[in-house]
């Protein structure tokens, strides 16, 4: 499945957090993109969250 990073970059932080929540239903690439976008925006993650 293709994931467009640019579409994810348009989402706000709360929307992106849905992608990385434990009850996610998204493909791994979209989770990775959401995580990296949030990190670039200054969101800090605990070691547990990063795993």
mmCIF file of N, CA and C in Angstrom:
data_model
loop_
_atom_site.group_PDB
_atom_site.id
_atom_site.type_symbol
_atom_site.label_atom_id
_atom_site.label_comp_id
_atom_site.label_asym_id
_atom_site.label_seq_id
_atom_site.Cartn_x
_atom_site.Cartn_y
_atom_site.Cartn_z
ATOM 1 N N UNK A 1 0.838 -1.170 0.000
ATOM 2 C CA UNK A 1 0.000 0.000 0.000
ATOM 3 C C UNK A 1 0.885 1.235 0.000
ATOM 4 N N UNK A 2 0.518 2.214 -0.817
ATOM 5 C CA UNK A 2 1.277 3.449 -0.947
ATOM 6 C C UNK A 2 0.826 4.461 0.100
ATOM 7 N N UNK A 3 1.799 5.096 0.732
ATOM 8 C CA UNK A 3 1.510 6.131 1.728
ATOM 9 C C UNK A 3 2.178 7.416 1.271
ATOM 10 N N UNK A 4 1.394 8.485 1.164
ATOM 11 C CA UNK A 4 1.917 9.779 0.729
ATOM 12 C C UNK A 4 2.281 10.619 1.952
ATOM 13 N N UNK A 5 3.553 10.816 2.139
ATOM 14 C CA UNK A 5 4.038 11.571 3.296
ATOM 15 C C UNK A 5 3.501 13.000 3.302
ATOM 16 N N UNK A 6 3.357 13.600 2.134
ATOM 17 C CA UNK A 6 2.891 14.988 2.051
ATOM 18 C C UNK A 6 1.486 15.136 2.618
ATOM 19 N N UNK A 7 0.663 14.146 2.422
ATOM 20 C CA UNK A 7 -0.694 14.194 2.985
ATOM 21 C C UNK A 7 -0.624 14.145 4.506
ATOM 22 N N UNK A 8 0.250 13.308 5.032
ATOM 23 C CA UNK A 8 0.399 13.217 6.488
ATOM 24 C C UNK A 8 0.973 14.513 7.063
ATOM 25 N N UNK A 9 1.854 15.168 6.336
ATOM 26 C CA UNK A 9 2.446 16.410 6.823
ATOM 27 C C UNK A 9 1.408 17.518 6.965
ATOM 28 N N UNK A 10 0.304 17.421 6.240
ATOM 29 C CA UNK A 10 -0.754 18.417 6.329
ATOM 30 C C UNK A 10 -1.635 18.238 7.564
ATOM 31 N N UNK A 11 -1.540 17.096 8.206
ATOM 32 C CA UNK A 11 -2.370 16.809 9.380
ATOM 33 C C UNK A 11 -1.792 17.507 10.609
ATOM 34 N N UNK A 12 -2.670 17.821 11.565
ATOM 35 C CA UNK A 12 -2.189 18.435 12.795
ATOM 36 C C UNK A 12 -1.660 17.344 13.737
ATOM 37 N N UNK A 13 -1.062 17.771 14.834
ATOM 38 C CA UNK A 13 -0.426 16.824 15.755
ATOM 39 C C UNK A 13 -1.410 15.801 16.323
ATOM 40 N N UNK A 14 -2.597 16.247 16.666
ATOM 41 C CA UNK A 14 -3.584 15.320 17.246
ATOM 42 C C UNK A 14 -3.974 14.241 16.246
ATOM 43 N N UNK A 15 -4.114 14.616 14.992
ATOM 44 C CA UNK A 15 -4.440 13.640 13.959
ATOM 45 C C UNK A 15 -3.298 12.644 13.769
ATOM 46 N N UNK A 16 -2.067 13.130 13.812
ATOM 47 C CA UNK A 16 -0.914 12.244 13.651
ATOM 48 C C UNK A 16 -0.766 11.291 14.839
ATOM 49 N N UNK A 17 -1.127 11.768 16.017
ATOM 50 C CA UNK A 17 -1.030 10.915 17.202
ATOM 51 C C UNK A 17 -1.943 9.697 17.091
ATOM 52 N N UNK A 18 -3.025 9.821 16.336
ATOM 53 C CA UNK A 18 -3.901 8.670 16.110
ATOM 54 C C UNK A 18 -3.167 7.555 15.351
ATOM 55 N N UNK A 19 -2.252 7.964 14.487
ATOM 56 C CA UNK A 19 -1.492 6.989 13.709
ATOM 57 C C UNK A 19 -0.535 6.174 14.579
ATOM 58 N N UNK A 20 -0.048 6.793 15.633
ATOM 59 C CA UNK A 20 0.951 6.101 16.459
ATOM 60 C C UNK A 20 0.359 5.524 17.737
ATOM 61 N N UNK A 21 -0.947 5.622 17.895
ATOM 62 C CA UNK A 21 -1.582 5.088 19.104
ATOM 63 C C UNK A 21 -1.535 3.560 19.096
ATOM 64 N N UNK A 22 -1.564 2.947 20.281
ATOM 65 C CA UNK A 22 -1.484 1.478 20.368
ATOM 66 C C UNK A 22 -2.622 0.758 19.641
ATOM 67 N N UNK A 23 -3.758 1.403 19.510
ATOM 68 C CA UNK A 23 -4.901 0.791 18.837
ATOM 69 C C UNK A 23 -4.939 1.158 17.361
ATOM 70 N N UNK A 24 -3.751 1.352 16.781
ATOM 71 C CA UNK A 24 -3.700 1.807 15.394
ATOM 72 C C UNK A 24 -4.201 0.735 14.429
ATOM 73 N N UNK A 25 -4.625 1.203 13.294
ATOM 74 C CA UNK A 25 -5.050 0.305 12.225
ATOM 75 C C UNK A 25 -4.390 0.712 10.916
ATOM 76 N N UNK A 26 -3.279 1.407 11.043
ATOM 77 C CA UNK A 26 -2.590 1.945 9.887
ATOM 78 C C UNK A 26 -1.399 1.082 9.511
ATOM 79 N N UNK A 27 -0.977 1.185 8.273
ATOM 80 C CA UNK A 27 0.177 0.425 7.805
ATOM 81 C C UNK A 27 1.440 0.970 8.453
ATOM 82 N N UNK A 28 2.432 0.125 8.549
ATOM 83 C CA UNK A 28 3.650 0.490 9.278
ATOM 84 C C UNK A 28 4.341 1.721 8.694
ATOM 85 N N UNK A 29 4.277 1.914 7.393
ATOM 86 C CA UNK A 29 4.935 3.068 6.780
ATOM 87 C C UNK A 29 4.267 4.372 7.223
ATOM 88 N N UNK A 30 2.943 4.379 7.321
ATOM 89 C CA UNK A 30 2.259 5.600 7.758
ATOM 90 C C UNK A 30 2.546 5.885 9.225
ATOM 91 N N UNK A 31 2.687 4.854 10.033
ATOM 92 C CA UNK A 31 3.048 5.023 11.444
ATOM 93 C C UNK A 31 4.447 5.625 11.548
ATOM 94 N N UNK A 32 5.359 5.109 10.752
ATOM 95 C CA UNK A 32 6.737 5.619 10.746
ATOM 96 C C UNK A 32 6.770 7.089 10.311
ATOM 97 N N UNK A 33 6.043 7.424 9.259
ATOM 98 C CA UNK A 33 5.981 8.812 8.801
ATOM 99 C C UNK A 33 5.404 9.712 9.878
ATOM 100 N N UNK A 34 4.300 9.312 10.475
ATOM 101 C CA UNK A 34 3.655 10.123 11.511
ATOM 102 C C UNK A 34 4.617 10.351 12.677
ATOM 103 N N UNK A 35 5.310 9.305 13.088
ATOM 104 C CA UNK A 35 6.278 9.406 14.182
ATOM 105 C C UNK A 35 7.373 10.420 13.833
ATOM 106 N N UNK A 36 7.931 10.299 12.642
ATOM 107 C CA UNK A 36 9.014 11.195 12.234
ATOM 108 C C UNK A 36 8.542 12.634 12.082
ATOM 109 N N UNK A 37 7.343 12.835 11.573
ATOM 110 C CA UNK A 37 6.806 14.187 11.429
ATOM 111 C C UNK A 37 6.625 14.825 12.809
ATOM 112 N N UNK A 38 6.037 14.074 13.729
ATOM 113 C CA UNK A 38 5.853 14.603 15.084
ATOM 114 C C UNK A 38 7.194 14.911 15.739
ATOM 115 N N UNK A 39 8.162 14.036 15.541
ATOM 116 C CA UNK A 39 9.486 14.247 16.125
ATOM 117 C C UNK A 39 10.123 15.515 15.547
ATOM 118 N N UNK A 40 9.974 15.714 14.243
ATOM 119 C CA UNK A 40 10.517 16.919 13.600
ATOM 120 C C UNK A 40 9.812 18.185 14.076
ATOM 121 N N UNK A 41 8.579 18.055 14.499
ATOM 122 C CA UNK A 41 7.824 19.203 15.015
ATOM 123 C C UNK A 41 8.146 19.489 16.476
ATOM 124 N N UNK A 42 9.019 18.680 17.061
ATOM 125 C CA UNK A 42 9.461 18.935 18.418
ATOM 126 C C UNK A 42 8.831 18.056 19.478
ATOM 127 N N UNK A 43 8.009 17.122 19.089
ATOM 128 C CA UNK A 43 7.386 16.213 20.071
ATOM 129 C C UNK A 43 8.461 15.294 20.613
ATOM 130 N N UNK A 44 8.504 15.181 21.917
ATOM 131 C CA UNK A 44 9.468 14.287 22.566
ATOM 132 C C UNK A 44 8.775 12.985 22.920
ATOM 133 N N UNK A 45 9.465 11.894 22.674
ATOM 134 C CA UNK A 45 8.943 10.561 22.947
ATOM 135 C C UNK A 45 9.794 9.885 24.010
ATOM 136 N N UNK A 46 9.143 9.119 24.849
ATOM 137 C CA UNK A 46 9.881 8.325 25.828
ATOM 138 C C UNK A 46 10.512 7.141 25.099
ATOM 139 N N UNK A 47 11.432 6.481 25.753
ATOM 140 C CA UNK A 47 12.052 5.294 25.150
ATOM 141 C C UNK A 47 10.996 4.237 24.862
ATOM 142 N N UNK A 48 10.052 4.109 25.752
ATOM 143 C CA UNK A 48 8.982 3.125 25.578
ATOM 144 C C UNK A 48 8.142 3.445 24.332
ATOM 145 N N UNK A 49 7.837 4.719 24.139
ATOM 146 C CA UNK A 49 7.064 5.119 22.973
ATOM 147 C C UNK A 49 7.845 4.887 21.679
ATOM 148 N N UNK A 50 9.136 5.119 21.717
ATOM 149 C CA UNK A 50 9.952 4.939 20.526
ATOM 150 C C UNK A 50 10.024 3.476 20.088
ATOM 151 N N UNK A 51 9.942 2.582 21.036
ATOM 152 C CA UNK A 51 9.969 1.155 20.693
ATOM 153 C C UNK A 51 8.674 0.782 20.030
#
